[in-house]
Each structure stands twice: as C-alpha cells, then as structure tokens.
Tab-separated table of N, CA, C and O in Angstrom:
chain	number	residue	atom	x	y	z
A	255	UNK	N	0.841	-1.180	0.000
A	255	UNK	CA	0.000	0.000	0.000
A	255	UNK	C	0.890	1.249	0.000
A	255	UNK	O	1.796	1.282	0.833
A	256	UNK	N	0.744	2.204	-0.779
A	256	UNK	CA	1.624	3.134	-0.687
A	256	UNK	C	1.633	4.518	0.417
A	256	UNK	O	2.364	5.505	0.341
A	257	UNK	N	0.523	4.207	1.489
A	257	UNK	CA	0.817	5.063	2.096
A	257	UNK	C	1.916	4.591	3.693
A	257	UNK	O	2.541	5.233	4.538
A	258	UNK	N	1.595	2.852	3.357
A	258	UNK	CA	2.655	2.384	4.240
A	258	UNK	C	4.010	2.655	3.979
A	258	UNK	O	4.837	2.946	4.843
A	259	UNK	N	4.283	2.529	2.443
A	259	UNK	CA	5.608	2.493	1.598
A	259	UNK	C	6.025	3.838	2.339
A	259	UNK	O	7.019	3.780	3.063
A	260	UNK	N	5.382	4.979	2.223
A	260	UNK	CA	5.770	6.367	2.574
A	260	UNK	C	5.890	6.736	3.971
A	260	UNK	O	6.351	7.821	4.325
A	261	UNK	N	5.325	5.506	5.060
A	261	UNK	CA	5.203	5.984	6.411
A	261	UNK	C	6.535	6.487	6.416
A	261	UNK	O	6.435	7.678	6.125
A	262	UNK	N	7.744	6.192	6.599
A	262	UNK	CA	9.234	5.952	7.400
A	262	UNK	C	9.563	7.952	6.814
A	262	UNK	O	9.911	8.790	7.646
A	263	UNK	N	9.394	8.232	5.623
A	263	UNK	CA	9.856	9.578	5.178
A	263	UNK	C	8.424	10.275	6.438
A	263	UNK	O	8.776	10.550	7.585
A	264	UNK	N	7.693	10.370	6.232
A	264	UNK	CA	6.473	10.742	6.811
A	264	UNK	C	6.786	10.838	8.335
A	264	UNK	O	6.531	11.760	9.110
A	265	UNK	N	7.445	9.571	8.578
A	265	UNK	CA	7.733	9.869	10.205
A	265	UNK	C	9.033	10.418	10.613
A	265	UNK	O	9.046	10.636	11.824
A	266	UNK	N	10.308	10.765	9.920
A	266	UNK	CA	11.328	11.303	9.449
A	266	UNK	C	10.940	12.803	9.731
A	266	UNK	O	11.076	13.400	10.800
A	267	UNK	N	10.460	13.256	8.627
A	267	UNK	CA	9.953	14.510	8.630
A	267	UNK	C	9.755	15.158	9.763
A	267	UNK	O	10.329	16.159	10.193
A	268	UNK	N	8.388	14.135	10.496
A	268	UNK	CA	7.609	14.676	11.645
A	268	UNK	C	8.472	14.794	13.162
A	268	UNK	O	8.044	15.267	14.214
A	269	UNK	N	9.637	14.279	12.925
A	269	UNK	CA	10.695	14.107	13.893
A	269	UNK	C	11.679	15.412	13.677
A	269	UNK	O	12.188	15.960	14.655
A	270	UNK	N	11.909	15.864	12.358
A	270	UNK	CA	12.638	16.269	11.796
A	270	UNK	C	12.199	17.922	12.344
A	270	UNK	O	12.966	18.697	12.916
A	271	UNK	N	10.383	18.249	11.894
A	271	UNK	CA	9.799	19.220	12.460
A	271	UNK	C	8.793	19.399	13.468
A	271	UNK	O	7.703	19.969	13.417
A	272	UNK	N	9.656	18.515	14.820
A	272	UNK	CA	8.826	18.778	15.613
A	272	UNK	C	9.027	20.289	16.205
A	272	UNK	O	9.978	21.029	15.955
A	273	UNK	N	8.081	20.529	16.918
A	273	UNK	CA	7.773	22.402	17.427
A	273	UNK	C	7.175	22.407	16.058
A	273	UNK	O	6.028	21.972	15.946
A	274	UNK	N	7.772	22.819	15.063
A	274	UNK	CA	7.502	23.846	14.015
A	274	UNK	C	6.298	23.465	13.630
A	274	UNK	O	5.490	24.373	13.435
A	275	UNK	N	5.713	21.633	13.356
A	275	UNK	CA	4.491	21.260	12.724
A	275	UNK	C	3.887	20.568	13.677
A	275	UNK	O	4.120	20.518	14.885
A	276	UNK	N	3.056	20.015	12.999
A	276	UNK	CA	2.206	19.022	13.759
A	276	UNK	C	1.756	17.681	12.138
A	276	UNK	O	1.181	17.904	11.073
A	277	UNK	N	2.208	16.716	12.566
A	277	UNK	CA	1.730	15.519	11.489
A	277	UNK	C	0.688	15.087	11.949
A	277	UNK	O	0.487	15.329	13.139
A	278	UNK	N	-0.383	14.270	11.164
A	278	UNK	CA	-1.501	13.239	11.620
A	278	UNK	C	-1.454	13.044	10.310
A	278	UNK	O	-0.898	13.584	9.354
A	279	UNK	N	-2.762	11.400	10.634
A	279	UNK	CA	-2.910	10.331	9.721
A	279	UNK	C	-4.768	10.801	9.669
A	279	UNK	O	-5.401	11.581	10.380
A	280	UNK	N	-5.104	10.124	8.765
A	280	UNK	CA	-6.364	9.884	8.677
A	280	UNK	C	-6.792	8.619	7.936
A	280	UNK	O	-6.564	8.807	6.741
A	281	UNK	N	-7.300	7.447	8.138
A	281	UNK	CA	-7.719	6.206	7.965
A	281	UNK	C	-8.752	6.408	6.793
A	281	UNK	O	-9.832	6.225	7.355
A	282	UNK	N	-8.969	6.646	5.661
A	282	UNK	CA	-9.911	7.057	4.613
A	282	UNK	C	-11.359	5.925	5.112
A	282	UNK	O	-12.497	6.276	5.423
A	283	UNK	N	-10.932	4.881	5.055
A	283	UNK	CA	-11.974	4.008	5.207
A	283	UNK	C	-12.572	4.397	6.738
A	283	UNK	O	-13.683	4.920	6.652
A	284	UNK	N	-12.112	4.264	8.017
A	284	UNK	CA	-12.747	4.437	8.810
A	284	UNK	C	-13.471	5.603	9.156
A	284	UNK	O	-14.572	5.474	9.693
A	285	UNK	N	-12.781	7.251	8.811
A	285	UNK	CA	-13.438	8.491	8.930
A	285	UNK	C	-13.404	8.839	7.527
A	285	UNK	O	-12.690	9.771	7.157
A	286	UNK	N	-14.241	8.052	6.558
A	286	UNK	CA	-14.923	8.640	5.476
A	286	UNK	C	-15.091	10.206	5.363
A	286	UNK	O	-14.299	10.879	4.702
A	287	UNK	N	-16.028	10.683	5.956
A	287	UNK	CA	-16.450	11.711	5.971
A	287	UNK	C	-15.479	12.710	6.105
A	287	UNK	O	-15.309	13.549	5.220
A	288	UNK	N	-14.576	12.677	7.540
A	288	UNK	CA	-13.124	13.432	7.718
A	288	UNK	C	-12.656	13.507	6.560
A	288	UNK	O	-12.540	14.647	6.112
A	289	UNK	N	-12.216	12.305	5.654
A	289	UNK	CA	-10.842	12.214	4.597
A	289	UNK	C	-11.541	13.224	3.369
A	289	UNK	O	-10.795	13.872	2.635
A	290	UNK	N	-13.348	13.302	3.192
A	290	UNK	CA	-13.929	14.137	1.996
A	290	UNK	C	-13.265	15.527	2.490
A	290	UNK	O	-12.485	16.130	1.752
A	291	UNK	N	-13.680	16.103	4.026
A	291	UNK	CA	-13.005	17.635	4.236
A	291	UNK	C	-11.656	17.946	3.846
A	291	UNK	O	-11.287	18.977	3.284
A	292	UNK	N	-10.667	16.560	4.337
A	292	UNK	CA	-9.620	17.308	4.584
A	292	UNK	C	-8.883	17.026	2.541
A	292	UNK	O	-8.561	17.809	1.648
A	293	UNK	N	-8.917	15.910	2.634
A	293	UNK	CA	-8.667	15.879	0.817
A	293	UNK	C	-9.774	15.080	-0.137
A	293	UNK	O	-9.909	13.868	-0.306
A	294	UNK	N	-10.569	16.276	-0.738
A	294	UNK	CA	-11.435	15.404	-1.311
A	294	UNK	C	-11.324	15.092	-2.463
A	294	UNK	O	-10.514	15.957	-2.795
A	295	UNK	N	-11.584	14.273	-3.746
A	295	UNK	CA	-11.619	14.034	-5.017
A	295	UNK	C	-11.274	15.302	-5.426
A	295	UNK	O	-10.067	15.376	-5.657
A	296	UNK	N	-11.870	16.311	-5.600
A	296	UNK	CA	-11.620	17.684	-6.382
A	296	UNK	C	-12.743	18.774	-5.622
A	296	UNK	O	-13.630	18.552	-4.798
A	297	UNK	N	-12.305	19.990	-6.256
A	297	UNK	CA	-12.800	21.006	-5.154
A	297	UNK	C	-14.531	20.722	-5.303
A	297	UNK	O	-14.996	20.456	-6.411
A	298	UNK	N	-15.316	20.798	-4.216
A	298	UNK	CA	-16.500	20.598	-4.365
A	298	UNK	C	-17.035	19.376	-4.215
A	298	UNK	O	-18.262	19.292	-4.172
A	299	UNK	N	-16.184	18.132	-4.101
A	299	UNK	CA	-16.106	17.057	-4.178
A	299	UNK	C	-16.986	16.404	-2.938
A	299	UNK	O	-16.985	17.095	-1.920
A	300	UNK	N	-17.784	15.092	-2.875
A	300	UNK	CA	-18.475	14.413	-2.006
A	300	UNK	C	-17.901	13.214	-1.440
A	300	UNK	O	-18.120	12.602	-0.395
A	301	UNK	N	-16.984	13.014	-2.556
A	301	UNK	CA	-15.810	11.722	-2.487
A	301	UNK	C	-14.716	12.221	-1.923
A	301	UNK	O	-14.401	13.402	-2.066
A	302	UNK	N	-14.113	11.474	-1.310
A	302	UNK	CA	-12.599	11.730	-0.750
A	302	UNK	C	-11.757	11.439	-2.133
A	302	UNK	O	-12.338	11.166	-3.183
A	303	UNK	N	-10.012	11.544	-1.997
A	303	UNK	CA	-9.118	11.499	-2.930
A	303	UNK	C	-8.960	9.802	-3.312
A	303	UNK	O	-8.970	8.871	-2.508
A	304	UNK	N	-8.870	9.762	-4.239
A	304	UNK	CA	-9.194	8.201	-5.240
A	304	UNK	C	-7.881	7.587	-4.421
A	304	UNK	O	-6.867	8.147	-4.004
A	305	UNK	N	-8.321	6.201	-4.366
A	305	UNK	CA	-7.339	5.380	-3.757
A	305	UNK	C	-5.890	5.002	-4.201
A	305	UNK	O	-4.971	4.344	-3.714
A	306	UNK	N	-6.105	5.728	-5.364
A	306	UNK	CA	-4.476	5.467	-6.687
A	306	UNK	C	-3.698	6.588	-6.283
A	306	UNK	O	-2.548	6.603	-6.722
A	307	UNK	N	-4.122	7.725	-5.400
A	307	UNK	CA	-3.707	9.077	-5.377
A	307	UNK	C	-3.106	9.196	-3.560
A	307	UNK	O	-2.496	9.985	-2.839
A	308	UNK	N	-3.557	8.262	-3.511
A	308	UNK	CA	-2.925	7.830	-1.518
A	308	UNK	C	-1.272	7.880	-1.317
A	308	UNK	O	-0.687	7.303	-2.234
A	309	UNK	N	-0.746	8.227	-0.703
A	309	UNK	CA	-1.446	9.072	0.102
A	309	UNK	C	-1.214	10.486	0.057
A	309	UNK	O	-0.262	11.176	-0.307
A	310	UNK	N	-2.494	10.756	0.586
A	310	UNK	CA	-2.674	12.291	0.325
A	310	UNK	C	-2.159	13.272	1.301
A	310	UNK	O	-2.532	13.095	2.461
A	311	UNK	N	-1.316	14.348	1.046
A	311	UNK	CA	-0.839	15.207	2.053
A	311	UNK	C	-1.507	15.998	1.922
A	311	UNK	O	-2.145	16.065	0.871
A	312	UNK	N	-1.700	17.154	3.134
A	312	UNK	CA	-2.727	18.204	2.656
A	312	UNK	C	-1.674	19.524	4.439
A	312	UNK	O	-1.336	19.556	5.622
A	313	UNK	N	-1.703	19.950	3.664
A	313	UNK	CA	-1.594	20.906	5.346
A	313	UNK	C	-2.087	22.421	5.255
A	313	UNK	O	-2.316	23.080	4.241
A	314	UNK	N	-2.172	22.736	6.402
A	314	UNK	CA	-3.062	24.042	7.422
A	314	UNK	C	-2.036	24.709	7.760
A	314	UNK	O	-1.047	24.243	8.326
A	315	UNK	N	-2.253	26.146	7.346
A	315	UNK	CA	-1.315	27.441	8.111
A	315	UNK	C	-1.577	27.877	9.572
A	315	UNK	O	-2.672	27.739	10.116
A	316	UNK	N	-0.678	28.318	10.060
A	316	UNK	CA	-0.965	27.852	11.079
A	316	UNK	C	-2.307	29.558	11.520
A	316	UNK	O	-2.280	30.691	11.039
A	317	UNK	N	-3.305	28.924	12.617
A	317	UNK	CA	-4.244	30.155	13.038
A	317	UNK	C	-5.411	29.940	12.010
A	317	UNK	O	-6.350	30.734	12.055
A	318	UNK	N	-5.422	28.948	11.107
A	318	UNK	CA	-6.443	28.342	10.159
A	318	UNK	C	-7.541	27.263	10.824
A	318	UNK	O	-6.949	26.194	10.978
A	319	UNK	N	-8.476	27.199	11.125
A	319	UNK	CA	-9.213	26.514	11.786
A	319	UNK	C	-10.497	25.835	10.359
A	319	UNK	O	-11.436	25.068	10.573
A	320	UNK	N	-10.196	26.281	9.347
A	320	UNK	CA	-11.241	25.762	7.901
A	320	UNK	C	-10.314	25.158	7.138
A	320	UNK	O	-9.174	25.382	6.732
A	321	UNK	N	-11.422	24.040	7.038
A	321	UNK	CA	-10.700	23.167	5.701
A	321	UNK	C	-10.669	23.912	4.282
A	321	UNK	O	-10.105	23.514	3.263
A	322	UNK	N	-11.530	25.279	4.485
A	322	UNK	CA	-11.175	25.937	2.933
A	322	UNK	C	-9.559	25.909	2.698
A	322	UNK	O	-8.999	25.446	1.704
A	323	UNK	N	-8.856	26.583	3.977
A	323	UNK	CA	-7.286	26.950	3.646
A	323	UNK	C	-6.261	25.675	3.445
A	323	UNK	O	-5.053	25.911	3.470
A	324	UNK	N	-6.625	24.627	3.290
A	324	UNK	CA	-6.487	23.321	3.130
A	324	UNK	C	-5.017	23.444	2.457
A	324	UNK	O	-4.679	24.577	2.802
A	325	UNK	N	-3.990	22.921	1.711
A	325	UNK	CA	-3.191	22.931	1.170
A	325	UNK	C	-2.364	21.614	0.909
A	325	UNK	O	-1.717	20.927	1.699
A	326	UNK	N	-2.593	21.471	-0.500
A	326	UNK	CA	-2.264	20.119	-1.184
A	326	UNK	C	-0.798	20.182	-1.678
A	326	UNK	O	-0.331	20.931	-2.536
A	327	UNK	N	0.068	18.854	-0.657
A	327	UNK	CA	1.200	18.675	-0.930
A	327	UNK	C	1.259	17.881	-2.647
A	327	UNK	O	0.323	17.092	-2.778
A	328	UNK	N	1.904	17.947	-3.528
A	328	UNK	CA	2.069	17.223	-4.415
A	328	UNK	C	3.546	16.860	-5.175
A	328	UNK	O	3.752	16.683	-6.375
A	329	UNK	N	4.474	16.815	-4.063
A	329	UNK	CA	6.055	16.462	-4.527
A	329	UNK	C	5.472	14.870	-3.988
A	329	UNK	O	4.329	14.417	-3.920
A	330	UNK	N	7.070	14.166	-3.589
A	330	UNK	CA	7.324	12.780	-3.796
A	330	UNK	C	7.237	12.683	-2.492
A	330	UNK	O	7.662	13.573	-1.755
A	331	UNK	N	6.785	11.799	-2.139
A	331	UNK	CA	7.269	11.206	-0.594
A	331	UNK	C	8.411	10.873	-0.030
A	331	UNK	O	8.709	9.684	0.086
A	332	UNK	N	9.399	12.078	0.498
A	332	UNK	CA	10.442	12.197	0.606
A	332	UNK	C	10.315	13.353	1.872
A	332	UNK	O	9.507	14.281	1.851
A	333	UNK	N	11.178	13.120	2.848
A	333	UNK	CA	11.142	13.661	4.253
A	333	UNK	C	11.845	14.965	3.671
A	333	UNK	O	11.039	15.876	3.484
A	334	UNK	N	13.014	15.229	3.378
A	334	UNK	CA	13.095	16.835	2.784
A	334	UNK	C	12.383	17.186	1.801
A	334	UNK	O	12.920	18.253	1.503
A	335	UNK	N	11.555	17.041	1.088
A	335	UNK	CA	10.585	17.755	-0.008
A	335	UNK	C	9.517	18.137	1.311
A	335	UNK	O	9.294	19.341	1.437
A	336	UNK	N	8.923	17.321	2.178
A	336	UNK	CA	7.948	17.448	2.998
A	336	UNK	C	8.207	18.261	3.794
A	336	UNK	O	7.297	19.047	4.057
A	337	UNK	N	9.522	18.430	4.514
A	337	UNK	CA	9.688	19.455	5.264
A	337	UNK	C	9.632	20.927	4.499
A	337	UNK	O	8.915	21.858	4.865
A	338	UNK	N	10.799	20.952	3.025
A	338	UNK	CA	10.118	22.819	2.302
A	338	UNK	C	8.739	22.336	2.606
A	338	UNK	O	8.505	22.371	3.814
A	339	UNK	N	7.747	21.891	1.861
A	339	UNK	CA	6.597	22.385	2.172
A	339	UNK	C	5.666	22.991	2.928
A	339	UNK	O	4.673	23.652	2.621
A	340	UNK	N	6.280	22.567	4.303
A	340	UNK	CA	5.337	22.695	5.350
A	340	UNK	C	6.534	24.185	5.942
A	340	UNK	O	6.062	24.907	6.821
A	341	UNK	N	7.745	24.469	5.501
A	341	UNK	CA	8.601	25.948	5.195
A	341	UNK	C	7.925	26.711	4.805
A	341	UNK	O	7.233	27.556	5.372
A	342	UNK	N	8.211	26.253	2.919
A	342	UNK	CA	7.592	27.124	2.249
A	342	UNK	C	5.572	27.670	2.848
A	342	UNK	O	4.954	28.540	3.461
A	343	UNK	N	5.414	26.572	2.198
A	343	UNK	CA	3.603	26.675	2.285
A	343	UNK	C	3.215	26.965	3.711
A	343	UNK	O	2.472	27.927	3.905
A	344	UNK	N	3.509	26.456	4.431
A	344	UNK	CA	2.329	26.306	5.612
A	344	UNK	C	2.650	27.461	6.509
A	344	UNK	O	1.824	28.288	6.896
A	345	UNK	N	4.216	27.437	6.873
A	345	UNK	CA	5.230	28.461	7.495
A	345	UNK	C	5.071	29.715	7.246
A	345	UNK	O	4.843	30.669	7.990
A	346	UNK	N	5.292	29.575	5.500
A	346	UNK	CA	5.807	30.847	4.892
A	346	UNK	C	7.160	31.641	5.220
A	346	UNK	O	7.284	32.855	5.062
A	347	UNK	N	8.163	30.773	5.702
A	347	UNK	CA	9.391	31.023	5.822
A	347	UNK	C	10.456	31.219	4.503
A	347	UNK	O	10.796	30.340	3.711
A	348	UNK	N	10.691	32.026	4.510
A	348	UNK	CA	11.739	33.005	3.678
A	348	UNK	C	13.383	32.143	3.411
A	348	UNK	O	14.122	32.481	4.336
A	349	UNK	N	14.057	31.238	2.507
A	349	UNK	CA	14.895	30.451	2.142
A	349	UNK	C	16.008	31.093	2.579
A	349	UNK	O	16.432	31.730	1.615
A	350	UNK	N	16.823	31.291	3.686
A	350	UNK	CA	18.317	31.385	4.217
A	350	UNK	C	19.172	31.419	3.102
A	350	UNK	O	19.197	30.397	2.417
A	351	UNK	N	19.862	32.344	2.777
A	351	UNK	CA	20.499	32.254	1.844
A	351	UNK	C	22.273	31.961	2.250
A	351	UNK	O	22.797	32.685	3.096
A	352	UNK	N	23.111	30.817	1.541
A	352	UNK	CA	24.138	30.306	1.723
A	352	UNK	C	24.818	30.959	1.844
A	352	UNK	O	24.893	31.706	0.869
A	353	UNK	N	26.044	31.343	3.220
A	353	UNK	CA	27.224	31.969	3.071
A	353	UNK	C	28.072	31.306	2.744
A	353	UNK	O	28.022	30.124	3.083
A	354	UNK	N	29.168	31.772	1.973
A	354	UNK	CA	30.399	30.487	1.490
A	354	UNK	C	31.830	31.432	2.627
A	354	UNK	O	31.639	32.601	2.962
A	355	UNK	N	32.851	30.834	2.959
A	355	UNK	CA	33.610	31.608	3.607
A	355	UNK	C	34.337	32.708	2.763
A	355	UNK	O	34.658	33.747	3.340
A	356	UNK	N	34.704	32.496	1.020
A	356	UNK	CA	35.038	33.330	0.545
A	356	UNK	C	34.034	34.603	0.311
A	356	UNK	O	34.250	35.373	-0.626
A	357	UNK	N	33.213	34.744	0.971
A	357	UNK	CA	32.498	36.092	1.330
A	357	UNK	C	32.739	37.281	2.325
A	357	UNK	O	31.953	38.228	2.356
C-alpha cells in the first residue's frame, strides 16, 4: 500500500519538524467523511481522494481553523521535499540564503 511504503519519510519529517508542525494520519476508510473535508476528489467534491492518489498530504497554516485553507502537498514522498513544504507553504518562511567563507 503506498501510504505504508511512505510511512518511514512521513515519520522522518515529523521528527525532523517537531515544534515547528504538527503531522496526523487519517484512515480514509474508517473516517470517510473526515478524509472528503480534509482531501477530497476535487474542489466541491463528495468523495474523498481516489485510492491510486494515496497518500494524500494536505496541510493548514498555522491560526487556520477551515478546511477551505487546506493545502495540497504534491512532490514525492520524501522527508526533505515534505519538510520545504510545510517551510515554504504552511510556514511561509523566507529560504536562508548560503554563506560560502570566501564572502
């Protein structure tokens, strides 16, 4: 199942940004209804995200309490792609730019 395949980056990550985030799971089959709010088929959608498309990342800025502000990860399941995201997107943190010593 590929959202097992992806746990280990997934839990990487969540180790990686603890303070800064917060991770959770959601069981599609058991909270149906949950998995339509948080990622559904497409905007407007009654269905949750198709089972070929699992698993689905989605994250919340932070002080967001609506699933409108929802935000769909769509890189690879990879613990540094997941962490920019939740930088870039969720954070909105500004990319450190490299000092080299010949500066």
């Amino acid at each position: 199942e590929p959202s097992q395949r992806a746990s280990s980056s997934w839990e990487q990550a969540a180790r990686e940004l603890d303070g800064f985030a917060k991770f959770g799971r959601v069981n599609r089959k058991l909270y149906r209804r949950l998995a339509v709010k948080v990622a559904p088929k497409h905007f407007m959608s009654s269905e949750p995200v198709a089972f070929s498309k699992l698993p689905a990342v989605v994250g919340f800025v932070q002080d967001c309490n609506n699933f409108w502000c929802a935000q769909r990860y769509r890189g690879e399941m990879k613990a540094d792609d997941l962490g920019v995201f939740v930088m870039d997107k969720l954070l909105r943190l500004k990319e450190v730019p490299r000092v080299t010593s010949e500066e």
